[in-house]
């Protein structure tokens, strides 16, 4: 009974962490149009540097995070990650006062640093704390915590920083007086000060709570090995992991395209900012439905690799819907990609770290590096959309990614496994 209580408590604590980094991560969908307006940016490519700065932090910090976790253990590593995120949130205060886009990007990068450490610790933790066969189910539960927070965050921040956004945008564009325009932009920029000060306080409090919590340490580097583990001398000689890293890179890219780029897409096809500021929430509620289905069906009715294959097929079909439609209909298809994406992370991560043994922490770090796909794919979209137009550019970015994910679900995850 005590062991069961500890298991439930551990799952609950990790659920809180997934809620927190879901809330922080999906603020980007609101920050993209907000910073484009407040910092008077001229192009979508500049605005999408928000996702670039945030997600590239995972690429640079994932491997150092694995070495930090070797020294600190999972629990203290998670606490440290929360503290670093708090520092990133605090950087938004001088950034807002100076209306400095580069300082905003620095704050986002630092938040990404903290999340890289937090994700490198929490994802393998939730994967190996129970049977690997039901890892996708546990990660789906975490996904609900993550995406419910993500669905709420743009509504909360959007209501504060983008209130009457269309009207303000009209005033800024209409005025020819530089002093008035600067005053409007400064007033808009300073709207983030209170929410990010509150966020920093909450993150610091959580860091202390996790540090003092009874969260048990888990051991992934034990001496017990399987035949699969002993045949590989180097982590880079494990094919299913290497293919899994690319799969995660592409998956996060399409997730960010559906979740963060949807607002930019809507603006590009003529929908007003007061509407587009909440589009991210539609995608994330769609993901929540997908996660609920995953919890009910994996592994009882469907294996996680089969769920991944069906999700990839759904992604291809929905991306065709984006390509062949316009206006609000195409927005609906993009939002529904959240449903297709929901079970991908829960399936890819455990399939890629299965039986890694002593390589688990480093393998997890390499997978977390793949989150940089969220930095790269939106930038590719921003570069080709002026030439191809929003529907075609979106399709030719995401459809090949779903095709590769289908390959990993059917063949790639087995390569190198016995």
C-alpha positions as a LaTeX table, in Angstrom:
\begin{tabular}{lrrr}
\hline
Residue & $x$ (\AA) & $y$ (\AA) & $z$ (\AA) \\
\hline
Unk1 & 0.00 & 0.00 & 0.00 \\
Unk2 & 2.84 & 2.38 & 0.90 \\
Unk3 & 4.58 & 1.61 & $-2.39$ \\
Unk4 & 1.37 & 2.34 & $-4.31$ \\
Unk5 & 0.94 & 5.65 & $-2.47$ \\
Unk6 & 4.51 & 6.63 & $-3.31$ \\
Unk7 & 3.89 & 5.76 & $-6.98$ \\
Unk8 & 0.73 & 7.90 & $-7.11$ \\
Unk9 & 2.52 & 10.76 & $-5.32$ \\
Unk10 & 5.42 & 10.59 & $-7.77$ \\
Unk11 & 3.08 & 10.64 & $-10.76$ \\
Unk12 & 1.23 & 13.62 & $-9.25$ \\
Unk13 & 4.42 & 15.62 & $-8.67$ \\
Unk14 & 5.65 & 14.99 & $-12.21$ \\
Unk15 & 2.18 & 15.93 & $-13.45$ \\
Unk16 & 2.55 & 19.34 & $-11.78$ \\
Unk17 & 5.91 & 19.79 & $-13.54$ \\
Unk18 & 4.41 & 18.90 & $-16.91$ \\
Unk19 & 1.64 & 21.45 & $-16.24$ \\
Unk20 & 4.24 & 24.14 & $-15.52$ \\
Unk21 & 6.39 & 23.60 & $-18.58$ \\
Unk22 & 3.28 & 23.25 & $-20.73$ \\
Unk23 & 2.07 & 26.62 & $-19.49$ \\
Unk24 & 5.44 & 28.26 & $-20.17$ \\
Unk25 & 6.09 & 26.55 & $-23.52$ \\
Unk26 & 2.76 & 27.41 & $-25.13$ \\
Unk27 & 2.95 & 31.08 & $-24.17$ \\
Unk28 & 5.03 & 31.38 & $-27.34$ \\
Unk29 & 1.90 & 31.31 & $-29.47$ \\
Unk30 & 0.84 & 34.59 & $-27.80$ \\
Unk31 & 4.32 & 36.06 & $-27.57$ \\
Unk32 & 4.89 & 35.81 & $-31.35$ \\
Unk33 & 2.18 & 38.36 & $-32.32$ \\
Unk34 & 2.70 & 40.35 & $-29.11$ \\
Unk35 & 6.42 & 40.89 & $-29.63$ \\
Unk36 & 5.96 & 41.53 & $-33.34$ \\
Unk37 & 3.66 & 44.40 & $-32.38$ \\
Unk38 & 5.38 & 45.67 & $-29.22$ \\
Unk39 & 8.90 & 45.55 & $-30.68$ \\
Unk40 & 7.72 & 46.89 & $-34.04$ \\
Unk41 & 9.09 & 43.93 & $-36.01$ \\
Unk42 & 8.67 & 44.03 & $-39.77$ \\
Unk43 & 8.44 & 40.35 & $-40.78$ \\
Unk44 & 7.03 & 37.04 & $-39.55$ \\
Unk45 & 10.53 & 35.56 & $-39.81$ \\
Unk46 & 11.69 & 38.03 & $-37.14$ \\
Unk47 & 8.68 & 37.27 & $-34.93$ \\
Unk48 & 9.26 & 33.52 & $-35.27$ \\
Unk49 & 12.70 & 34.00 & $-33.70$ \\
Unk50 & 10.62 & 33.59 & $-30.52$ \\
Unk51 & 10.33 & 29.87 & $-31.20$ \\
Unk52 & 13.89 & 29.72 & $-32.54$ \\
Unk53 & 15.45 & 31.16 & $-29.37$ \\
Unk54 & 13.25 & 29.05 & $-27.11$ \\
Unk55 & 13.69 & 25.68 & $-28.79$ \\
Unk56 & 17.36 & 26.02 & $-29.74$ \\
Unk57 & 18.13 & 26.09 & $-26.02$ \\
Unk58 & 17.22 & 22.40 & $-25.96$ \\
Unk59 & 19.83 & 21.67 & $-28.62$ \\
Unk60 & 22.65 & 23.35 & $-26.72$ \\
Unk61 & 21.67 & 22.38 & $-23.18$ \\
Unk62 & 20.34 & 18.82 & $-23.46$ \\
Unk63 & 23.70 & 17.01 & $-23.25$ \\
Unk64 & 25.06 & 19.27 & $-20.48$ \\
Unk65 & 21.76 & 18.54 & $-18.71$ \\
Unk66 & 22.50 & 14.80 & $-18.78$ \\
Unk67 & 25.85 & 15.39 & $-17.06$ \\
Unk68 & 24.21 & 17.70 & $-14.51$ \\
Unk69 & 21.66 & 14.97 & $-13.74$ \\
Unk70 & 24.49 & 12.47 & $-13.25$ \\
Unk71 & 25.77 & 14.73 & $-10.47$ \\
Unk72 & 22.48 & 15.91 & $-8.97$ \\
Unk73 & 20.08 & 13.03 & $-9.59$ \\
Unk74 & 16.64 & 13.47 & $-11.11$ \\
Unk75 & 14.87 & 15.28 & $-8.24$ \\
Unk76 & 17.46 & 17.99 & $-7.62$ \\
Unk77 & 17.91 & 18.35 & $-11.38$ \\
Unk78 & 14.21 & 19.11 & $-11.78$ \\
Unk79 & 14.42 & 21.68 & $-8.98$ \\
Unk80 & 17.43 & 23.33 & $-10.63$ \\
Unk81 & 15.57 & 23.44 & $-13.96$ \\
Unk82 & 12.68 & 25.33 & $-12.34$ \\
Unk83 & 15.11 & 27.83 & $-10.82$ \\
Unk84 & 16.73 & 28.50 & $-14.22$ \\
Unk85 & 13.28 & 29.00 & $-15.75$ \\
Unk86 & 12.57 & 31.60 & $-13.04$ \\
Unk87 & 15.70 & 33.51 & $-14.09$ \\
Unk88 & 14.47 & 33.52 & $-17.69$ \\
Unk89 & 11.08 & 34.89 & $-16.57$ \\
Unk90 & 12.79 & 37.66 & $-14.59$ \\
Unk91 & 14.70 & 38.75 & $-17.70$ \\
Unk92 & 11.35 & 39.72 & $-19.23$ \\
Unk93 & 11.11 & 42.61 & $-16.75$ \\
Unk94 & 14.08 & 44.67 & $-18.04$ \\
Unk95 & 13.28 & 43.50 & $-21.58$ \\
Unk96 & 9.78 & 45.01 & $-21.27$ \\
Unk97 & 11.05 & 48.24 & $-19.75$ \\
Unk98 & 13.66 & 48.66 & $-22.50$ \\
Unk99 & 11.40 & 47.22 & $-25.22$ \\
Unk100 & 14.39 & 45.13 & $-26.25$ \\
Unk101 & 13.59 & 42.23 & $-28.57$ \\
Unk102 & 17.09 & 40.77 & $-28.10$ \\
Unk103 & 16.63 & 40.72 & $-24.32$ \\
Unk104 & 13.22 & 39.10 & $-24.70$ \\
Unk105 & 14.89 & 36.41 & $-26.84$ \\
Unk106 & 17.59 & 35.99 & $-24.17$ \\
Unk107 & 14.89 & 35.44 & $-21.54$ \\
Unk108 & 13.23 & 32.85 & $-23.78$ \\
Unk109 & 16.56 & 31.09 & $-24.34$ \\
Unk110 & 17.20 & 30.95 & $-20.59$ \\
Unk111 & 13.71 & 29.57 & $-20.01$ \\
Unk112 & 14.48 & 26.96 & $-22.67$ \\
Unk113 & 17.68 & 26.10 & $-20.78$ \\
Unk114 & 15.69 & 25.38 & $-17.64$ \\
Unk115 & 13.13 & 23.37 & $-19.56$ \\
Unk116 & 15.89 & 21.35 & $-21.25$ \\
Unk117 & 17.09 & 20.24 & $-17.83$ \\
Unk118 & 13.56 & 19.66 & $-16.60$ \\
Unk119 & 12.57 & 17.64 & $-19.67$ \\
Unk120 & 15.80 & 15.62 & $-19.68$ \\
Unk121 & 14.97 & 14.58 & $-16.12$ \\
Unk122 & 11.18 & 14.21 & $-16.17$ \\
Unk123 & 10.64 & 12.31 & $-19.43$ \\
Unk124 & 12.85 & 9.30 & $-18.67$ \\
Unk125 & 11.61 & 9.44 & $-15.07$ \\
Unk126 & 7.99 & 9.01 & $-16.09$ \\
Unk127 & 8.98 & 6.43 & $-18.73$ \\
Unk128 & 10.86 & 4.08 & $-16.40$ \\
Unk129 & 8.98 & 4.58 & $-13.13$ \\
Unk130 & 6.60 & 1.86 & $-14.31$ \\
Unk131 & 6.41 & $-0.86$ & $-17.01$ \\
Unk132 & 7.81 & 0.29 & $-20.37$ \\
Unk133 & 4.76 & $-1.21$ & $-22.14$ \\
Unk134 & 2.51 & 1.37 & $-20.47$ \\
Unk135 & 4.97 & 4.26 & $-20.72$ \\
Unk136 & 2.93 & 5.88 & $-23.51$ \\
Unk137 & $-0.12$ & 5.78 & $-21.24$ \\
Unk138 & 1.74 & 7.53 & $-18.39$ \\
Unk139 & 3.21 & 10.10 & $-20.78$ \\
Unk140 & $-0.30$ & 10.67 & $-22.17$ \\
Unk141 & $-1.46$ & 11.54 & $-18.64$ \\
Unk142 & 1.47 & 13.95 & $-18.41$ \\
Unk143 & 0.50 & 15.25 & $-21.85$ \\
Unk144 & $-2.96$ & 16.17 & $-20.61$ \\
Unk145 & $-1.37$ & 18.16 & $-17.77$ \\
Unk146 & 0.95 & 19.78 & $-20.29$ \\
Unk147 & $-1.61$ & 20.62 & $-22.96$ \\
Unk148 & $-4.42$ & 21.74 & $-20.63$ \\
Unk149 & $-1.88$ & 24.23 & $-19.24$ \\
Unk150 & $-0.88$ & 25.06 & $-22.81$ \\
Unk151 & $-4.50$ & 25.66 & $-23.83$ \\
Unk152 & $-5.03$ & 27.97 & $-20.86$ \\
Unk153 & $-1.78$ & 29.93 & $-21.15$ \\
Unk154 & $-2.51$ & 31.83 & $-24.41$ \\
Unk155 & $-6.00$ & 32.65 & $-23.12$ \\
Unk156 & $-4.57$ & 34.03 & $-19.86$ \\
Unk157 & $-1.61$ & 35.91 & $-21.36$ \\
Unk158 & $-3.58$ & 36.96 & $-24.45$ \\
Unk159 & $-6.30$ & 38.51 & $-22.28$ \\
Unk160 & $-3.63$ & 40.55 & $-20.48$ \\
Unk161 & $-1.12$ & 41.57 & $-23.15$ \\
Unk162 & $-3.26$ & 41.48 & $-26.31$ \\
Unk163 & $-6.45$ & 43.02 & $-24.97$ \\
Unk164 & $-8.03$ & 45.07 & $-27.79$ \\
Unk165 & $-5.04$ & 44.05 & $-29.94$ \\
Unk166 & $-6.66$ & 44.95 & $-33.25$ \\
Unk167 & $-7.55$ & 48.43 & $-32.00$ \\
Unk168 & $-4.05$ & 49.05 & $-30.66$ \\
Unk169 & $-2.50$ & 47.77 & $-33.88$ \\
Unk170 & $-4.71$ & 50.19 & $-35.82$ \\
Unk171 & $-3.66$ & 53.14 & $-33.62$ \\
Unk172 & 0.04 & 52.29 & $-34.00$ \\
Unk173 & $-0.24$ & 51.98 & $-37.78$ \\
Unk174 & $-2.31$ & 55.14 & $-38.09$ \\
Unk175 & $-0.19$ & 57.54 & $-36.06$ \\
Unk176 & 2.54 & 59.57 & $-37.72$ \\
Unk177 & 3.76 & 61.14 & $-34.49$ \\
Unk178 & 6.88 & 59.24 & $-33.38$ \\
Unk179 & 6.46 & 60.18 & $-29.71$ \\
Unk180 & 2.85 & 58.95 & $-29.60$ \\
Unk181 & 3.79 & 55.73 & $-31.41$ \\
Unk182 & 6.69 & 55.10 & $-29.01$ \\
Unk183 & 4.41 & 55.70 & $-26.04$ \\
Unk184 & 1.83 & 53.23 & $-27.33$ \\
Unk185 & 4.49 & 50.60 & $-27.96$ \\
Unk186 & 6.08 & 51.13 & $-24.54$ \\
Unk187 & 2.74 & 50.85 & $-22.77$ \\
Unk188 & 2.03 & 47.62 & $-24.67$ \\
Unk189 & 5.48 & 46.17 & $-23.91$ \\
Unk190 & 5.11 & 46.76 & $-20.17$ \\
Unk191 & 1.97 & 44.63 & $-20.03$ \\
Unk192 & 4.15 & 41.50 & $-19.59$ \\
Unk193 & 5.87 & 42.76 & $-16.42$ \\
Unk194 & 3.27 & 41.65 & $-13.86$ \\
Unk195 & 2.51 & 38.21 & $-15.39$ \\
Unk196 & 6.19 & 37.31 & $-15.71$ \\
Unk197 & 7.00 & 38.57 & $-12.20$ \\
Unk198 & 4.24 & 36.28 & $-10.89$ \\
Unk199 & 5.56 & 33.43 & $-13.03$ \\
Unk200 & 9.09 & 33.83 & $-11.62$ \\
Unk201 & 7.74 & 33.75 & $-8.07$ \\
Unk202 & 5.73 & 30.58 & $-8.70$ \\
Unk203 & 8.71 & 28.85 & $-10.36$ \\
Unk204 & 11.03 & 29.66 & $-7.44$ \\
Unk205 & 8.43 & 28.36 & $-4.95$ \\
Unk206 & 8.04 & 25.14 & $-6.96$ \\
Unk207 & 11.81 & 24.68 & $-7.16$ \\
Unk208 & 11.99 & 24.76 & $-3.36$ \\
Unk209 & 9.01 & 22.41 & $-3.02$ \\
Unk210 & 10.49 & 19.84 & $-5.42$ \\
Unk211 & 13.87 & 20.01 & $-3.66$ \\
Unk212 & 12.18 & 19.24 & $-0.32$ \\
Unk213 & 9.63 & 16.74 & $-1.73$ \\
Unk214 & 9.67 & 12.96 & $-1.05$ \\
Unk215 & 10.03 & 12.26 & $-4.79$ \\
Unk216 & 12.05 & 9.02 & $-4.96$ \\
Unk217 & 15.26 & 8.77 & $-6.96$ \\
Unk218 & 15.30 & 6.18 & $-9.73$ \\
Unk219 & 18.29 & 4.27 & $-11.06$ \\
Unk220 & 18.70 & 3.86 & $-14.81$ \\
Unk221 & 22.38 & 2.96 & $-14.90$ \\
Unk222 & 22.27 & $-0.29$ & $-13.03$ \\
Unk223 & 24.46 & $-3.28$ & $-13.76$ \\
Unk224 & 21.59 & $-5.40$ & $-15.05$ \\
Unk225 & 21.65 & $-5.47$ & $-18.83$ \\
Unk226 & 19.70 & $-7.16$ & $-21.57$ \\
Unk227 & 21.11 & $-8.72$ & $-24.72$ \\
Unk228 & 20.06 & $-5.59$ & $-26.56$ \\
Unk229 & 22.10 & $-3.36$ & $-24.26$ \\
Unk230 & 25.30 & $-5.41$ & $-24.32$ \\
Unk231 & 25.62 & $-5.50$ & $-28.12$ \\
Unk232 & 26.21 & $-1.73$ & $-28.37$ \\
Unk233 & 29.55 & $-0.23$ & $-27.35$ \\
Unk234 & 28.54 & 3.35 & $-28.15$ \\
Unk235 & 25.24 & 5.18 & $-27.95$ \\
Unk236 & 25.76 & 6.33 & $-31.54$ \\
Unk237 & 25.69 & 2.68 & $-32.66$ \\
Unk238 & 22.06 & 2.22 & $-31.57$ \\
Unk239 & 20.04 & 2.68 & $-34.79$ \\
Unk240 & 16.56 & 2.88 & $-33.26$ \\
Unk241 & 17.73 & 5.70 & $-30.98$ \\
Unk242 & 19.37 & 7.65 & $-33.82$ \\
Unk243 & 16.26 & 7.31 & $-35.98$ \\
Unk244 & 14.20 & 8.26 & $-32.93$ \\
Unk245 & 16.12 & 11.51 & $-32.45$ \\
Unk246 & 15.31 & 12.58 & $-36.00$ \\
Unk247 & 11.72 & 11.44 & $-35.51$ \\
Unk248 & 11.39 & 13.59 & $-32.38$ \\
Unk249 & 13.02 & 16.53 & $-34.18$ \\
Unk250 & 10.41 & 16.37 & $-36.94$ \\
Unk251 & 7.54 & 15.69 & $-34.53$ \\
Unk252 & 8.29 & 18.75 & $-32.37$ \\
Unk253 & 8.63 & 20.80 & $-35.53$ \\
Unk254 & 5.13 & 19.85 & $-36.73$ \\
Unk255 & 3.72 & 20.28 & $-33.22$ \\
Unk256 & 5.05 & 23.85 & $-33.10$ \\
Unk257 & 3.80 & 24.48 & $-36.65$ \\
Unk258 & 0.29 & 23.44 & $-35.56$ \\
Unk259 & 0.42 & 25.13 & $-32.16$ \\
Unk260 & 2.47 & 28.33 & $-32.53$ \\
Unk261 & 2.49 & 29.07 & $-36.26$ \\
Unk262 & $-1.30$ & 28.73 & $-36.54$ \\
Unk263 & $-1.73$ & 32.34 & $-35.37$ \\
Unk264 & 0.81 & 33.66 & $-37.88$ \\
Unk265 & $-0.89$ & 31.57 & $-40.58$ \\
Unk266 & $-4.28$ & 33.03 & $-39.66$ \\
Unk267 & $-2.93$ & 36.59 & $-39.78$ \\
Unk268 & $-1.35$ & 35.89 & $-43.20$ \\
Unk269 & $-4.72$ & 34.83 & $-44.66$ \\
Unk270 & $-6.44$ & 37.96 & $-43.36$ \\
Unk271 & $-7.89$ & 37.02 & $-39.95$ \\
Unk272 & $-7.66$ & 39.74 & $-37.26$ \\
Unk273 & $-5.30$ & 39.62 & $-34.28$ \\
Unk274 & $-8.15$ & 39.54 & $-31.74$ \\
Unk275 & $-9.12$ & 36.16 & $-33.21$ \\
Unk276 & $-5.72$ & 34.69 & $-34.07$ \\
Unk277 & $-4.35$ & 35.27 & $-30.56$ \\
Unk278 & $-6.39$ & 32.30 & $-29.25$ \\
Unk279 & $-5.87$ & 29.89 & $-32.16$ \\
Unk280 & $-3.11$ & 28.05 & $-30.25$ \\
Unk281 & $-5.69$ & 27.03 & $-27.65$ \\
Unk282 & $-7.79$ & 25.27 & $-30.32$ \\
Unk283 & $-4.82$ & 23.11 & $-31.31$ \\
Unk284 & $-4.04$ & 22.24 & $-27.70$ \\
Unk285 & $-7.61$ & 21.29 & $-26.80$ \\
Unk286 & $-7.48$ & 19.03 & $-29.84$ \\
Unk287 & $-4.34$ & 17.45 & $-28.38$ \\
Unk288 & $-6.02$ & 16.92 & $-25.02$ \\
Unk289 & $-8.71$ & 14.84 & $-26.74$ \\
Unk290 & $-5.96$ & 12.77 & $-28.36$ \\
Unk291 & $-4.25$ & 12.21 & $-25.02$ \\
Unk292 & $-7.49$ & 11.05 & $-23.41$ \\
Unk293 & $-7.92$ & 8.50 & $-26.20$ \\
Unk294 & $-4.32$ & 7.36 & $-25.60$ \\
Unk295 & $-4.93$ & 6.84 & $-21.89$ \\
Unk296 & $-8.03$ & 4.75 & $-22.60$ \\
Unk297 & $-6.52$ & 2.61 & $-25.36$ \\
Unk298 & $-2.73$ & 2.21 & $-24.76$ \\
Unk299 & $-1.61$ & $-0.53$ & $-24.23$ \\
Unk300 & $-4.92$ & $-2.30$ & $-23.57$ \\
Unk301 & $-6.28$ & $-2.06$ & $-27.11$ \\
Unk302 & $-3.41$ & $-0.76$ & $-29.21$ \\
Unk303 & 0.38 & $-0.85$ & $-28.99$ \\
Unk304 & 2.17 & 2.47 & $-28.76$ \\
Unk305 & 3.96 & 1.95 & $-32.10$ \\
Unk306 & 0.61 & 1.28 & $-33.84$ \\
Unk307 & $-0.85$ & 4.41 & $-32.25$ \\
Unk308 & 2.13 & 6.33 & $-33.62$ \\
Unk309 & 1.54 & 4.95 & $-37.13$ \\
Unk310 & $-2.17$ & 5.86 & $-37.09$ \\
Unk311 & $-1.30$ & 9.34 & $-35.81$ \\
Unk312 & 1.19 & 9.86 & $-38.65$ \\
Unk313 & $-1.41$ & 8.81 & $-41.23$ \\
Unk314 & $-3.90$ & 11.23 & $-39.66$ \\
Unk315 & $-1.26$ & 13.96 & $-39.88$ \\
Unk316 & $-0.77$ & 13.36 & $-43.59$ \\
Unk317 & $-4.53$ & 13.42 & $-44.25$ \\
Unk318 & $-5.06$ & 16.62 & $-42.24$ \\
Unk319 & $-2.10$ & 18.37 & $-43.87$ \\
Unk320 & $-3.73$ & 17.59 & $-47.24$ \\
Unk321 & $-6.83$ & 19.26 & $-45.84$ \\
Unk322 & $-4.80$ & 22.40 & $-45.12$ \\
Unk323 & $-3.37$ & 22.32 & $-48.63$ \\
Unk324 & $-6.71$ & 22.01 & $-50.42$ \\
Unk325 & $-8.76$ & 24.50 & $-48.35$ \\
Unk326 & $-8.67$ & 28.19 & $-47.44$ \\
Unk327 & $-9.83$ & 30.56 & $-44.72$ \\
Unk328 & $-11.29$ & 29.26 & $-41.48$ \\
Unk329 & $-11.57$ & 25.73 & $-42.91$ \\
Unk330 & $-7.79$ & 25.49 & $-43.23$ \\
Unk331 & $-7.47$ & 26.80 & $-39.66$ \\
Unk332 & $-9.71$ & 23.95 & $-38.50$ \\
Unk333 & $-7.48$ & 21.41 & $-40.24$ \\
Unk334 & $-4.37$ & 22.91 & $-38.60$ \\
Unk335 & $-6.04$ & 22.83 & $-35.18$ \\
Unk336 & $-7.02$ & 19.18 & $-35.74$ \\
Unk337 & $-3.34$ & 18.37 & $-36.28$ \\
Unk338 & $-3.16$ & 18.68 & $-32.50$ \\
Unk339 & $-5.25$ & 15.50 & $-32.32$ \\
Unk340 & $-2.86$ & 13.73 & $-34.72$ \\
Unk341 & 0.19 & 14.95 & $-32.80$ \\
Unk342 & $-1.05$ & 14.06 & $-29.32$ \\
Unk343 & 0.20 & 10.47 & $-29.12$ \\
Unk344 & 3.49 & 11.03 & $-30.95$ \\
Unk345 & 5.72 & 12.16 & $-28.10$ \\
Unk346 & 4.22 & 9.54 & $-25.72$ \\
Unk347 & 5.06 & 6.83 & $-28.28$ \\
Unk348 & 8.37 & 8.06 & $-29.72$ \\
Unk349 & 10.15 & 8.70 & $-26.43$ \\
Unk350 & 9.68 & 5.25 & $-24.82$ \\
Unk351 & 10.30 & 3.45 & $-28.12$ \\
Unk352 & 13.59 & 5.33 & $-28.50$ \\
Unk353 & 14.90 & 4.83 & $-24.93$ \\
Unk354 & 13.76 & 1.22 & $-24.53$ \\
Unk355 & 16.55 & $-0.99$ & $-23.12$ \\
Unk356 & 19.19 & 1.76 & $-23.22$ \\
Unk357 & 20.37 & 0.82 & $-19.72$ \\
Unk358 & 23.51 & 2.82 & $-18.88$ \\
Unk359 & 22.84 & 5.05 & $-21.89$ \\
Unk360 & 19.40 & 6.16 & $-20.63$ \\
Unk361 & 20.37 & 9.64 & $-19.37$ \\
Unk362 & 22.50 & 10.45 & $-22.42$ \\
Unk363 & 19.91 & 8.94 & $-24.77$ \\
Unk364 & 17.23 & 11.07 & $-23.14$ \\
Unk365 & 19.44 & 14.13 & $-23.58$ \\
Unk366 & 19.97 & 13.40 & $-27.27$ \\
Unk367 & 16.23 & 13.01 & $-27.72$ \\
Unk368 & 15.60 & 16.28 & $-25.93$ \\
Unk369 & 18.07 & 17.91 & $-28.37$ \\
Unk370 & 15.57 & 16.90 & $-31.03$ \\
Unk371 & 13.18 & 19.48 & $-29.59$ \\
Unk372 & 15.22 & 21.94 & $-31.68$ \\
Unk373 & 12.89 & 20.93 & $-34.51$ \\
Unk374 & 10.53 & 23.49 & $-32.99$ \\
Unk375 & 13.15 & 26.14 & $-33.79$ \\
Unk376 & 14.01 & 25.05 & $-37.33$ \\
Unk377 & 10.72 & 24.18 & $-39.04$ \\
Unk378 & 8.91 & 27.50 & $-38.30$ \\
Unk379 & 11.91 & 29.37 & $-39.71$ \\
Unk380 & 11.77 & 27.25 & $-42.87$ \\
Unk381 & 8.07 & 28.06 & $-43.13$ \\
Unk382 & 8.73 & 31.80 & $-42.73$ \\
Unk383 & 11.34 & 31.68 & $-45.49$ \\
Unk384 & 9.21 & 29.87 & $-48.09$ \\
Unk385 & 5.75 & 31.31 & $-47.36$ \\
Unk386 & 6.34 & 34.52 & $-49.38$ \\
Unk387 & 7.00 & 32.35 & $-52.45$ \\
Unk388 & 4.52 & 29.48 & $-52.02$ \\
Unk389 & 1.77 & 31.10 & $-49.97$ \\
Unk390 & 0.57 & 29.92 & $-46.51$ \\
Unk391 & $-1.28$ & 26.67 & $-47.45$ \\
Unk392 & 1.41 & 25.28 & $-49.77$ \\
Unk393 & 4.28 & 26.32 & $-47.50$ \\
Unk394 & 2.59 & 24.71 & $-44.51$ \\
Unk395 & 1.91 & 21.48 & $-46.39$ \\
Unk396 & 5.42 & 21.05 & $-47.82$ \\
Unk397 & 6.91 & 21.56 & $-44.36$ \\
Unk398 & 4.70 & 19.17 & $-42.38$ \\
Unk399 & 3.67 & 16.38 & $-44.80$ \\
Unk400 & 7.21 & 14.94 & $-45.31$ \\
Unk401 & 7.67 & 15.00 & $-41.53$ \\
Unk402 & 4.58 & 12.88 & $-41.00$ \\
Unk403 & 5.80 & 10.47 & $-43.69$ \\
Unk404 & 9.07 & 9.95 & $-41.79$ \\
Unk405 & 7.19 & 9.52 & $-38.49$ \\
Unk406 & 5.16 & 6.77 & $-40.19$ \\
Unk407 & 8.42 & 5.09 & $-41.22$ \\
Unk408 & 9.70 & 5.19 & $-37.63$ \\
Unk409 & 6.44 & 3.75 & $-36.31$ \\
Unk410 & 6.49 & 0.83 & $-38.74$ \\
Unk411 & 10.21 & 0.09 & $-39.23$ \\
Unk412 & 12.60 & 2.57 & $-37.64$ \\
Unk413 & 11.90 & 1.81 & $-33.99$ \\
Unk414 & 12.88 & $-1.86$ & $-34.53$ \\
Unk415 & 16.24 & $-1.27$ & $-36.19$ \\
Unk416 & 19.00 & $-2.53$ & $-33.89$ \\
Unk417 & 16.62 & $-4.19$ & $-31.42$ \\
Unk418 & 16.60 & $-7.91$ & $-30.74$ \\
\hline
\end{tabular}
